[in-house]
Coordinates of C-alpha atoms in Angstrom, one line a residue:
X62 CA 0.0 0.0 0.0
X63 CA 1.1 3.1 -1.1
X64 CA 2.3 5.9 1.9
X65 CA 0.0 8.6 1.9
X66 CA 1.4 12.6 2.3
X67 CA 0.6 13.2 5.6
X68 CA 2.1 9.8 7.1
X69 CA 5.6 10.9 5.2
X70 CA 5.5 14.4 6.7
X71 CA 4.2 12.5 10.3
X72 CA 7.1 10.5 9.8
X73 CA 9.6 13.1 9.2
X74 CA 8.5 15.4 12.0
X75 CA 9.2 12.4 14.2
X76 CA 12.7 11.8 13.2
X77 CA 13.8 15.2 12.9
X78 CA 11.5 16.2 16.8
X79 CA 10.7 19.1 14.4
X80 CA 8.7 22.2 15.2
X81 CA 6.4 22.4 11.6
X82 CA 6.9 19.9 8.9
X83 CA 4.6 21.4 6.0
X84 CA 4.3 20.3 2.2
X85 CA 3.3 23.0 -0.1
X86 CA 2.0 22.1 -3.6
X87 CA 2.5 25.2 -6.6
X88 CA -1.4 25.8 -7.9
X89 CA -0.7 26.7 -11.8
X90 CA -4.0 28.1 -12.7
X91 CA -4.4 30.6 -9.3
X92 CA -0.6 31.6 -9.3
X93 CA -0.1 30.1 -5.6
X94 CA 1.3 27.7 -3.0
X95 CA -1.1 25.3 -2.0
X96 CA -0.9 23.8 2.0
X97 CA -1.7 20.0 1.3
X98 CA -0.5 18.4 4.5
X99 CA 1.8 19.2 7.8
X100 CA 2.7 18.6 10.7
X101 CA 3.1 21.3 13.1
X102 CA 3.2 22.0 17.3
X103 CA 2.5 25.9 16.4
X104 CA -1.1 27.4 17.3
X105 CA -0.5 29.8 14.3
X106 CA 0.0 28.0 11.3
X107 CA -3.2 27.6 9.3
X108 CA -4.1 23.5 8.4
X109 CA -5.7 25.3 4.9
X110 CA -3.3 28.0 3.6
X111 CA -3.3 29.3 0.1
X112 CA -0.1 31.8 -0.6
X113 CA 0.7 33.6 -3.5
X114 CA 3.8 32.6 -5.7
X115 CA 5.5 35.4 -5.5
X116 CA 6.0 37.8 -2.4
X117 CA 5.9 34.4 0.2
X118 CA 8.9 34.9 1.6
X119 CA 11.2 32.1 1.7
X120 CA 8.9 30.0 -0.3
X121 CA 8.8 32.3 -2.9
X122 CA 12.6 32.6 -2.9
X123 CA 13.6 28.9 -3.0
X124 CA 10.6 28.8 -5.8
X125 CA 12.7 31.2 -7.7
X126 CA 15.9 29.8 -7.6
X127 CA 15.3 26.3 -7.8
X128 CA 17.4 24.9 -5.0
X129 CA 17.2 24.2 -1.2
X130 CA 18.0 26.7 1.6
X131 CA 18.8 26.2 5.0
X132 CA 19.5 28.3 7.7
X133 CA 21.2 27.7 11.2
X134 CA 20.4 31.2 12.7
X135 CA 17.0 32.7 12.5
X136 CA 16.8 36.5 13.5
X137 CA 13.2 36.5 15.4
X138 CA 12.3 39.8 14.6
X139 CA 12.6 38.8 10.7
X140 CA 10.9 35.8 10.9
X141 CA 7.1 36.7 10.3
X142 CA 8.2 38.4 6.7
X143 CA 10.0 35.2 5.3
X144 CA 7.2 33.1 6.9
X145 CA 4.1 34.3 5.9
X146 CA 2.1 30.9 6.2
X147 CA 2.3 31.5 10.3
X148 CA -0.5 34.0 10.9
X149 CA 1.5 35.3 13.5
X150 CA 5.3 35.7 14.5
X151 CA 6.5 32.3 16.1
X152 CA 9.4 33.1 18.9
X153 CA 12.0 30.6 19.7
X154 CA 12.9 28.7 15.9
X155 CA 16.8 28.1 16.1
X156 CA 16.9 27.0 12.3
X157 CA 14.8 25.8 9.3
X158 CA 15.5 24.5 5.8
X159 CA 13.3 24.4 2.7
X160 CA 13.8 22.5 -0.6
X161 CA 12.4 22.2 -4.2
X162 CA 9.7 19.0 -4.4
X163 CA 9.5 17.4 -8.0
X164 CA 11.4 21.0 -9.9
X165 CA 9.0 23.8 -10.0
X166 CA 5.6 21.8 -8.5
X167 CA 6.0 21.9 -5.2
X168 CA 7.8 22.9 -1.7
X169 CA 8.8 20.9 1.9
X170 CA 9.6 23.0 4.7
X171 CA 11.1 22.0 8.0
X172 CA 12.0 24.3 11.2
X173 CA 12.6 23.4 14.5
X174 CA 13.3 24.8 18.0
X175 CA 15.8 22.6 19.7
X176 CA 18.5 22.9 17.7
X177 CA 20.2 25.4 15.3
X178 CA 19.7 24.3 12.0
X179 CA 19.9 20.4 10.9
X180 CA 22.8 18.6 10.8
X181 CA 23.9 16.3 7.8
X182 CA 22.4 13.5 8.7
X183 CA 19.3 15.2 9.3
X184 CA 19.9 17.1 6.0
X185 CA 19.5 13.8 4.0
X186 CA 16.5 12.4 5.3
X187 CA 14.6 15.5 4.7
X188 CA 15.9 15.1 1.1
X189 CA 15.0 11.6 0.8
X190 CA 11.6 12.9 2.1
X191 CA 11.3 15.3 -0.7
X192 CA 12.1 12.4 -2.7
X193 CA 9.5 10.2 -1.5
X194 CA 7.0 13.5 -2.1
X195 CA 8.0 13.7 -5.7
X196 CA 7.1 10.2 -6.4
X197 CA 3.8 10.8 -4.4
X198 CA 2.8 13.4 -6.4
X199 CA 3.9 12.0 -9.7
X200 CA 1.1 9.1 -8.3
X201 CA -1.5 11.9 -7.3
X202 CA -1.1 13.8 -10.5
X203 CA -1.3 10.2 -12.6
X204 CA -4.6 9.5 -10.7
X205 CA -5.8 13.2 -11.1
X206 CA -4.9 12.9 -15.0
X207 CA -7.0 9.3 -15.4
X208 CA -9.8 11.1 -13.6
X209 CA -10.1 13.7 -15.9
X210 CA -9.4 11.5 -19.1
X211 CA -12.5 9.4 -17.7
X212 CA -14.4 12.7 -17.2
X213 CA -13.7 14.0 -20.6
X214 CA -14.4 10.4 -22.4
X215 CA -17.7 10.1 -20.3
X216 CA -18.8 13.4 -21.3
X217 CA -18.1 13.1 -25.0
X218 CA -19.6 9.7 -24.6
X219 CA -22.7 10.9 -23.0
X220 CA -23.3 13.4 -26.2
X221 CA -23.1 11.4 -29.0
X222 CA -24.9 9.1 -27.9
X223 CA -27.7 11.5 -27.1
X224 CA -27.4 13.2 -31.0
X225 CA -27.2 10.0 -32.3
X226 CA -30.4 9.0 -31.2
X227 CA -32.2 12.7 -30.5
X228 CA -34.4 13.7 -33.5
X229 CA -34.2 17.3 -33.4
X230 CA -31.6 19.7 -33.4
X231 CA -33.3 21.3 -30.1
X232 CA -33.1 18.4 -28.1
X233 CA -29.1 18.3 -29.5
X234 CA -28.6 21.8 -28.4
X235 CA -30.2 20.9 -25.2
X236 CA -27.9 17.7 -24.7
X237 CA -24.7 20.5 -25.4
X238 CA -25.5 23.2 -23.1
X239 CA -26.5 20.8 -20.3
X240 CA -24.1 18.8 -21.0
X241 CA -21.0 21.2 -20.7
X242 CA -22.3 23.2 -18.0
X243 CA -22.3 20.5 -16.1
X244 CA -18.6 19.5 -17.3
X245 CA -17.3 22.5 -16.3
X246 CA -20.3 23.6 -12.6
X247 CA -21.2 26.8 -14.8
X248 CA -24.3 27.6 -13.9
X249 CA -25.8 29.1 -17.1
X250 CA -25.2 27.7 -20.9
X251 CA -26.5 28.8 -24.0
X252 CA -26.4 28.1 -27.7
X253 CA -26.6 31.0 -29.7
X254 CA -27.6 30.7 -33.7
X255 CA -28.1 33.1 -36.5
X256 CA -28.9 31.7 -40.1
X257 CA -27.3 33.2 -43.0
X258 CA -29.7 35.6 -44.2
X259 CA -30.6 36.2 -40.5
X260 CA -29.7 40.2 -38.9
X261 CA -30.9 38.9 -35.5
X262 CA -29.3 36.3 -33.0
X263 CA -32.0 33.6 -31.4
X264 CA -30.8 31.6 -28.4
X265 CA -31.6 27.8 -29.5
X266 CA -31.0 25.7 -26.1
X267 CA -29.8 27.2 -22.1
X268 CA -29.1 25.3 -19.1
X269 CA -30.1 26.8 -15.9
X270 CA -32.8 28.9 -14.5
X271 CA -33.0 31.3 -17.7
X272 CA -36.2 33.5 -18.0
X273 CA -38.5 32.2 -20.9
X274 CA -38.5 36.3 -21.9
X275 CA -35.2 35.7 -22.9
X276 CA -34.9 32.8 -24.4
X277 CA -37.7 34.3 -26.9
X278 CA -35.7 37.4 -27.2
X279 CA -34.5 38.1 -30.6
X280 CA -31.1 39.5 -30.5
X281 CA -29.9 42.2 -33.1
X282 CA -26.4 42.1 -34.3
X283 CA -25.7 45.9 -33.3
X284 CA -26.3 44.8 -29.6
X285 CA -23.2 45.6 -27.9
X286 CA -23.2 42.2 -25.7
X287 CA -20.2 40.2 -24.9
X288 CA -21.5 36.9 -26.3
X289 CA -23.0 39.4 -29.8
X290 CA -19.5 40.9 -30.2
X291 CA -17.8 37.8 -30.1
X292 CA -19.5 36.0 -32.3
X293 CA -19.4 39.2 -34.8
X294 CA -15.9 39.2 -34.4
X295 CA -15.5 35.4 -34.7
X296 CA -13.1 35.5 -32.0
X297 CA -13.8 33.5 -28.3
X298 CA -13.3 35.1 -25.6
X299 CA -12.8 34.2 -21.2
X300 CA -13.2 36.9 -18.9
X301 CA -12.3 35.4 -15.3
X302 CA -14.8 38.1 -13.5
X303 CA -16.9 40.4 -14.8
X304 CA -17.9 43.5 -13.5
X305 CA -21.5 44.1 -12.4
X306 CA -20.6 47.7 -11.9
X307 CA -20.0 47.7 -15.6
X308 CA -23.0 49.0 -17.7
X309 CA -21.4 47.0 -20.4
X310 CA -20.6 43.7 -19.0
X311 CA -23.9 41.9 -19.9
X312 CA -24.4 38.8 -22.0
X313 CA -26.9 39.5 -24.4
X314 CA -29.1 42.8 -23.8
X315 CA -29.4 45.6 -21.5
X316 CA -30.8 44.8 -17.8
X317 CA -31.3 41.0 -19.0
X318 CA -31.9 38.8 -15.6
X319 CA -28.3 37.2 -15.3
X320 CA -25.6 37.5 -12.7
X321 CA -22.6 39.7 -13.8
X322 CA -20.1 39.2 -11.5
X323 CA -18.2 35.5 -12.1
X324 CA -16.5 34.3 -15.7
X325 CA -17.8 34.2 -19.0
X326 CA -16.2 32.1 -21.5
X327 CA -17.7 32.6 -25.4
X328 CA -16.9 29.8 -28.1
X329 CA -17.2 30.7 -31.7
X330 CA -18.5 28.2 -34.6
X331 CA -20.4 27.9 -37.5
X332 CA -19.7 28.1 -41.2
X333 CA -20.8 30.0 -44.4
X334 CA -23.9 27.1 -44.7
X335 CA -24.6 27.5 -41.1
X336 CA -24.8 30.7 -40.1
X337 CA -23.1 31.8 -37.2
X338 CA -22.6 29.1 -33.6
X339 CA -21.8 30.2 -30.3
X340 CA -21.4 28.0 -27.1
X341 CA -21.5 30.4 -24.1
X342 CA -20.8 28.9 -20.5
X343 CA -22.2 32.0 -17.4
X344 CA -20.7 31.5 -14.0
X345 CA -21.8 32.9 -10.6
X346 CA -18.2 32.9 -9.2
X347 CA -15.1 32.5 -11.0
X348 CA -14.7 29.2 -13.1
X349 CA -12.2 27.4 -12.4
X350 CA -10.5 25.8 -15.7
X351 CA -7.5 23.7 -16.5
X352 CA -6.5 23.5 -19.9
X353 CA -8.4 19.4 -20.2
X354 CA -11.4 21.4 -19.1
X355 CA -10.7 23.3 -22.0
X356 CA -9.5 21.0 -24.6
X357 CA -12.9 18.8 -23.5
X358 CA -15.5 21.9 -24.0
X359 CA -13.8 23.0 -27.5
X360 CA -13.7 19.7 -28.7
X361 CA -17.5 18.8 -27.3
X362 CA -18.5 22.0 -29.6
X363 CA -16.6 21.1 -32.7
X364 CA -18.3 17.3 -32.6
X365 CA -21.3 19.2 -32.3
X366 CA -20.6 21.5 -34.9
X367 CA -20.4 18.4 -37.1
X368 CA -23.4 16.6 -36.0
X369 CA -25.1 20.1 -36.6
X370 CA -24.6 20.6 -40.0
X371 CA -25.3 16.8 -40.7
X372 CA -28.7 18.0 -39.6
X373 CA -28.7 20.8 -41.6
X374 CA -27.9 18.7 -44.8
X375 CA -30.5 16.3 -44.0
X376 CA -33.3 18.8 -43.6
X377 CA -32.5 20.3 -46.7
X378 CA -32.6 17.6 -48.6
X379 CA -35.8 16.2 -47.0
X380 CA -37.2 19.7 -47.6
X381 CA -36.1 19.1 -51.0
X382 CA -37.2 15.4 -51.6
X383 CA -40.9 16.1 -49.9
X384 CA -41.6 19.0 -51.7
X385 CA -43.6 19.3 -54.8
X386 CA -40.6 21.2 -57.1
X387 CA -43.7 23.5 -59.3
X388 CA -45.2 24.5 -56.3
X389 CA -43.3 24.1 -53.2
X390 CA -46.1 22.5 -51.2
X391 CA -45.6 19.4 -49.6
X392 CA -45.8 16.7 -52.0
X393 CA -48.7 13.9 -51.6
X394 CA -46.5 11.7 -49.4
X395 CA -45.3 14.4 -47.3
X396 CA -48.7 15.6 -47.0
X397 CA -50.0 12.5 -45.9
X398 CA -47.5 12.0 -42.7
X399 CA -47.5 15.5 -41.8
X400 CA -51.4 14.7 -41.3
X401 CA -50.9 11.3 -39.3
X402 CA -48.2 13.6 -37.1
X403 CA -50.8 16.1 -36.5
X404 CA -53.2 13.2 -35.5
X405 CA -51.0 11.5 -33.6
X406 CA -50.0 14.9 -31.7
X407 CA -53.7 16.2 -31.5
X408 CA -55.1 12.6 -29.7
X409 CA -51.9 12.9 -27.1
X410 CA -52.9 16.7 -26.3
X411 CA -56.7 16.9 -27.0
X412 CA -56.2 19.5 -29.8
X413 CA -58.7 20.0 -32.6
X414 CA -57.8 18.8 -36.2
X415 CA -58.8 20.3 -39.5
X416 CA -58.5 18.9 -42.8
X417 CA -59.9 20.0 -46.1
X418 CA -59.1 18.8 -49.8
X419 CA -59.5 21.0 -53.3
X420 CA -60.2 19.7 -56.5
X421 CA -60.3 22.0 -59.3
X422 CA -62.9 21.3 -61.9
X423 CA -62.8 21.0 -65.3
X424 CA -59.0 19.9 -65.2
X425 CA -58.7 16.8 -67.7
X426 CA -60.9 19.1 -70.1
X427 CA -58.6 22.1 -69.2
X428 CA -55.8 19.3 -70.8
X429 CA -57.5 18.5 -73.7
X430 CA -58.0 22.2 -75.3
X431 CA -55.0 24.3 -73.8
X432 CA -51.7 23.5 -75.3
X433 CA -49.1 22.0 -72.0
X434 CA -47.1 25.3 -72.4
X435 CA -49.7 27.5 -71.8
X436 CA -51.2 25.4 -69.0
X437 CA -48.1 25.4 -67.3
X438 CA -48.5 29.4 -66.6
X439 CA -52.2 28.7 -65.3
X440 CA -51.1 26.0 -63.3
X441 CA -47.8 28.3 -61.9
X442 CA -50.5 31.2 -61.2
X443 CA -53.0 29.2 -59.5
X444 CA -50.8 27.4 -57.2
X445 CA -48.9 31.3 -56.6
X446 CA -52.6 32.3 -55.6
X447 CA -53.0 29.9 -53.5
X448 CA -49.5 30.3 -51.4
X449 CA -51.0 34.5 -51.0
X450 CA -53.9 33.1 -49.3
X451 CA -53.6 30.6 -47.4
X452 CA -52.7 32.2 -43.9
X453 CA -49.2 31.2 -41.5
X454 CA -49.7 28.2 -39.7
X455 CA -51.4 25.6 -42.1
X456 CA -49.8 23.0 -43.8
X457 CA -50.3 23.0 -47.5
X458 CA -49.8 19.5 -49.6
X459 CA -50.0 19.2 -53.5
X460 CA -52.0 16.1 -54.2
X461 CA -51.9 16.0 -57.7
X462 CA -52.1 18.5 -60.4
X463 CA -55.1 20.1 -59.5
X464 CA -55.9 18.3 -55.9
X465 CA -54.4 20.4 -52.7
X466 CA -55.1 19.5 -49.0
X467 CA -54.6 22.1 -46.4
X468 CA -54.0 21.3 -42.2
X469 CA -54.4 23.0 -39.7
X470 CA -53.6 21.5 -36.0
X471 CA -55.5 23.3 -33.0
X472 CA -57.8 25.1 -35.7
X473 CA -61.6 25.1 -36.2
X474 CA -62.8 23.5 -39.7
X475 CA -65.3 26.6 -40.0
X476 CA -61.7 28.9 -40.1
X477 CA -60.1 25.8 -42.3
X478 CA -63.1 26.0 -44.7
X479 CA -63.5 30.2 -44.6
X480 CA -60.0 30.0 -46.4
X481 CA -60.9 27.2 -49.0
X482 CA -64.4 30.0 -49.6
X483 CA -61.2 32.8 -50.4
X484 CA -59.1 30.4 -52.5
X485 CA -62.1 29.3 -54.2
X486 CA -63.1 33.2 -55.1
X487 CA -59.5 33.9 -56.4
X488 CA -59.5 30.7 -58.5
X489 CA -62.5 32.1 -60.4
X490 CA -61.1 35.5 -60.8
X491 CA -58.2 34.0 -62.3
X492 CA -58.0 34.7 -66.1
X493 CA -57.6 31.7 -68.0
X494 CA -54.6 30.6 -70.6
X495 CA -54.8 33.9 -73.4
X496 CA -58.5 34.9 -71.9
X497 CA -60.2 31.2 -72.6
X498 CA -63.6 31.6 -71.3
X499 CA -62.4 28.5 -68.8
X500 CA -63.3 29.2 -65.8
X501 CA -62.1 26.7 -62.3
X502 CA -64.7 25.7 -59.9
X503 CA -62.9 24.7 -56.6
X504 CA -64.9 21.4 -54.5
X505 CA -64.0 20.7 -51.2
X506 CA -63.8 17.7 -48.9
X507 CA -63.3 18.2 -45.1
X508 CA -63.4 16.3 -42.1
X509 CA -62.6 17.3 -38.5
X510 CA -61.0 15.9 -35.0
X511 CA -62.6 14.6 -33.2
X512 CA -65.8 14.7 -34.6
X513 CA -65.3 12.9 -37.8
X514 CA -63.0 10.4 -36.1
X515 CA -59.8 10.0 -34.5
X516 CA -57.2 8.2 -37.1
X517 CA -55.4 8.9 -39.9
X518 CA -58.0 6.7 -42.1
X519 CA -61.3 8.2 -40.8
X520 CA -60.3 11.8 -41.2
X521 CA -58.7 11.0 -44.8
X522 CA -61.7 8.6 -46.1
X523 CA -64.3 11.4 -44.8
X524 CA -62.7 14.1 -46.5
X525 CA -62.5 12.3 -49.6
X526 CA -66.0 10.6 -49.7
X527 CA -67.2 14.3 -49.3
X528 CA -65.0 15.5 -52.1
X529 CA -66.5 12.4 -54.1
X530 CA -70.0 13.9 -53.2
X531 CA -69.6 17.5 -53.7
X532 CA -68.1 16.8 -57.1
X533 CA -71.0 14.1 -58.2
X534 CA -73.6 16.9 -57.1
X535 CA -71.6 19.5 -59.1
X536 CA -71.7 16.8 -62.0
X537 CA -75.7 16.9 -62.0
X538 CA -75.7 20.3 -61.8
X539 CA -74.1 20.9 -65.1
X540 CA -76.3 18.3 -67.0
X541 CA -75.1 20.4 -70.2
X542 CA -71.8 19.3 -72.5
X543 CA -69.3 21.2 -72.3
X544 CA -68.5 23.7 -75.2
X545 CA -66.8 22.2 -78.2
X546 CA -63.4 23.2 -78.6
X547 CA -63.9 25.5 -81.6
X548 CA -65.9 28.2 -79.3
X549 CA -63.3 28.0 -76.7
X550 CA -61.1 28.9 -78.6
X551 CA -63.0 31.9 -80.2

């Protein structure tokens, strides 16, 4: 079993009968000389002491120039300056010595009162101590090192697993944020996007008790806040503290419900296809970062980056393969499982469902008499009309060539069918192919949630066995023959 620190300074203090036997560890990140064990008869020495590098007295000075110093003769009255870990003078040390642990990384210092200074002997055990400390903290700094390795694998294990089987890039952005915020005890973490064409900044995912104002805020570009400027600038950025006396050491906007007072730390992403990506991590206090904490965020956001644009690729080329490519509507399969989504969503929430089908009437005639050319601009116009006036919000599918459907998830059917009324109005204003006297009659199938049913089939069959009716009615209705072809085209 491997000795621990304090049984090898216990050990030493007993051999030597010395006054304070202390091992002192050099902190890279905070600049200072760490207390991690002693030994010590004095009432003033501190059991958790944190000096700074330089201006420690004789720590600071054998720090400096790499090698051990002993002295036989303390002065008394010059003792509390070159001893600064005592919190106050100690009377009566006759010598001390302290020496270099493991180069730069750490310190062991020895005093005593019985005897002025340390003899050879005694000399040589406190090196073979600061020996035995080296290889101890080569062991502690090995152990420290597969800790964070595990840390860092775990965490970049735990998010790719969650993107590879999240759905949404929201749930992604969620994983991230929550993810590294954890990773590093920040207590705020927020994705920041802005698309291409975009002059505004949205925040996509936070961890942390962030305000739902915010989160719906949409950010200009001109803001002037620290996570806005370094994303314009493409630069990161770490500030250890801010200022909350600052008036310009804020986040996002002006007055925005955050704490301004510990570190910020802004990473920059994103690409010309992207837009612009920002990861930024909020702290209450100070953050406390070692450069594997670093290494293990940066890297976190770049994998992310990746799986990011994957999903960027992929929509766009699902937006591409579902869509009809003369209208832009959703084409008939697209159409059809964006309907058994909204079913599926409306049964689980108790929302109503709308669903209406067009059919514009006399098409296949419409194809016999007007050259394809010419139809093409009708059929362009009326599907152009039909994208003016169909309101935000429902979900427009191109059945055929002159069969639409339109959804609409939480509306009424009576608002649903108002707008077919509209498009059916437009569709009879519109001029026909070089002023035919062809005019479109629009007939409509609808069905509603619940009322109409509950599945995918039973809205989908009602609607179309009332289109069915409503065009064998409008059949009857015009028991005449159409015009011949000759005075159409008069």
């Amino acid at each position: 079993m491997m000795p621990t620190f304090q049984s090898v300074v216990n050990w030493l203090s007993n051999v030597l009968d010395a006054y304070t036997v202390a091992f002192f560890v050099l902190d890279p990140l905070k600049s200072s000389f760490k207390l991690v064990t002693c030994q010590s008869l004095s009432k003033h020495l501190q059991r958790t002491l944190s000096l700074p590098k330089d201006g420690s007295g004789i720590l600071s000075q054998v720090h400096k120039v790499g090698h051990t110093v002993h002295l036989g003769k303390v002065e008394v009255e010059g003792l509390a300056g070159s001893l600064p870990f005592y919190r106050e003078g100690e009377q009566g040390i006759k010598g001390l010595l302290a020496t270099p642990v493991a180069g730069d990384q750490g310190l062991l210092y020895v005093d005593t009162k019985r005897h002025w200074g340390f003899n050879d002997k005694q000399q040589k055990w406190i090196h073979e101590t600061a020996r035995i400390l080296e290889q101890l903290l080569d062991h502690s700094h090995r152990l420290q090192e597969r800790e964070s390795f595990s840390r860092i694998l775990t965490l970049w294990h735990d998010l790719t697993e969650a993107w590879e089987k999240t759905r949404s890039r929201t749930e992604a952005a969620q994983a991230l944020v929550q993810g590294c915020a954890d990773y590093v005890r920040a207590d705020y973490a927020f994705l920041v996007t802005r698309g291409c064409t975009d002059n505004a900044y949205g925040i996509a995912a936070a961890a942390g008790k962030v305000p739902q104002r915010l989160l719906q805020t949409a950010i200009g570009r001109e803001t002037k806040g620290l996570v806005i400027e370094a994303l314009e600038a493409g630069k990161g950025v770490f500030i250890p503290a801010l200022n909350p006396e600052s008036s310009d050491h804020y986040l996002f906007v002006s007055g925005e419900p955050l704490p301004h007072q510990g570190s910020l730390w802004v990473l920059c992403g994103g690409s010309a296809e992207l837009g612009s990506l920002g990861l930024a991590l909020l702290g209450k206090k100070r953050l406390t970062l070692t450069q594997d904490d670093k290494i293990a965020v940066q890297k976190s956001f770049k994998i992310f980056e990746a799986f990011y644009e994957r999903w960027h690729y992929r929509q766009s080329y699902a937006e591409w393969t579902c869509r009809d490519g003369a209208s832009g509507f959703l084409n008939p399969w697209s159409f059809a499982a964006q309907v058994k989504e909204a079913v599926h969503t409306a049964v689980q929430n108790s929302d109503p469902l709308a669903l209406v089908i067009l059919q514009y009437e006399p098409w296949q005639y419409a194809q016999a008499v007007i050259p394809p050319s010419e139809l093409d601009v009708w059929e362009r116009a009326l599907m152009e009309s039909l994208k003016m006036h169909v309101p935000p919000g429902i979900v427009v599918g191109r059945l055929a060539q002159n069969r639409c459907g339109l959804l609409a998830l939480g509306g009424e059917l009576r608002d649903l069918l108002a707008v077919a009324e509209n498009v059916s109005r437009v569709c009879r204003r519109l001029p026909g192919p070089k002023k035919k006297k062809l005019a479109l009659k629009t007939y409509v199938g609808a069905s509603q949630m619940p009322q109409d049913g509950v599945t995918f089939d039973e809205l989908w069959m009602t609607a179309c066995h009332r289109l069915f009716e409503a065009l064998h009615s409008g059949s009857k209705e015009s028991a005449q023959p159409p015009p011949s072809a000759e005075k159409i085209s008069n």
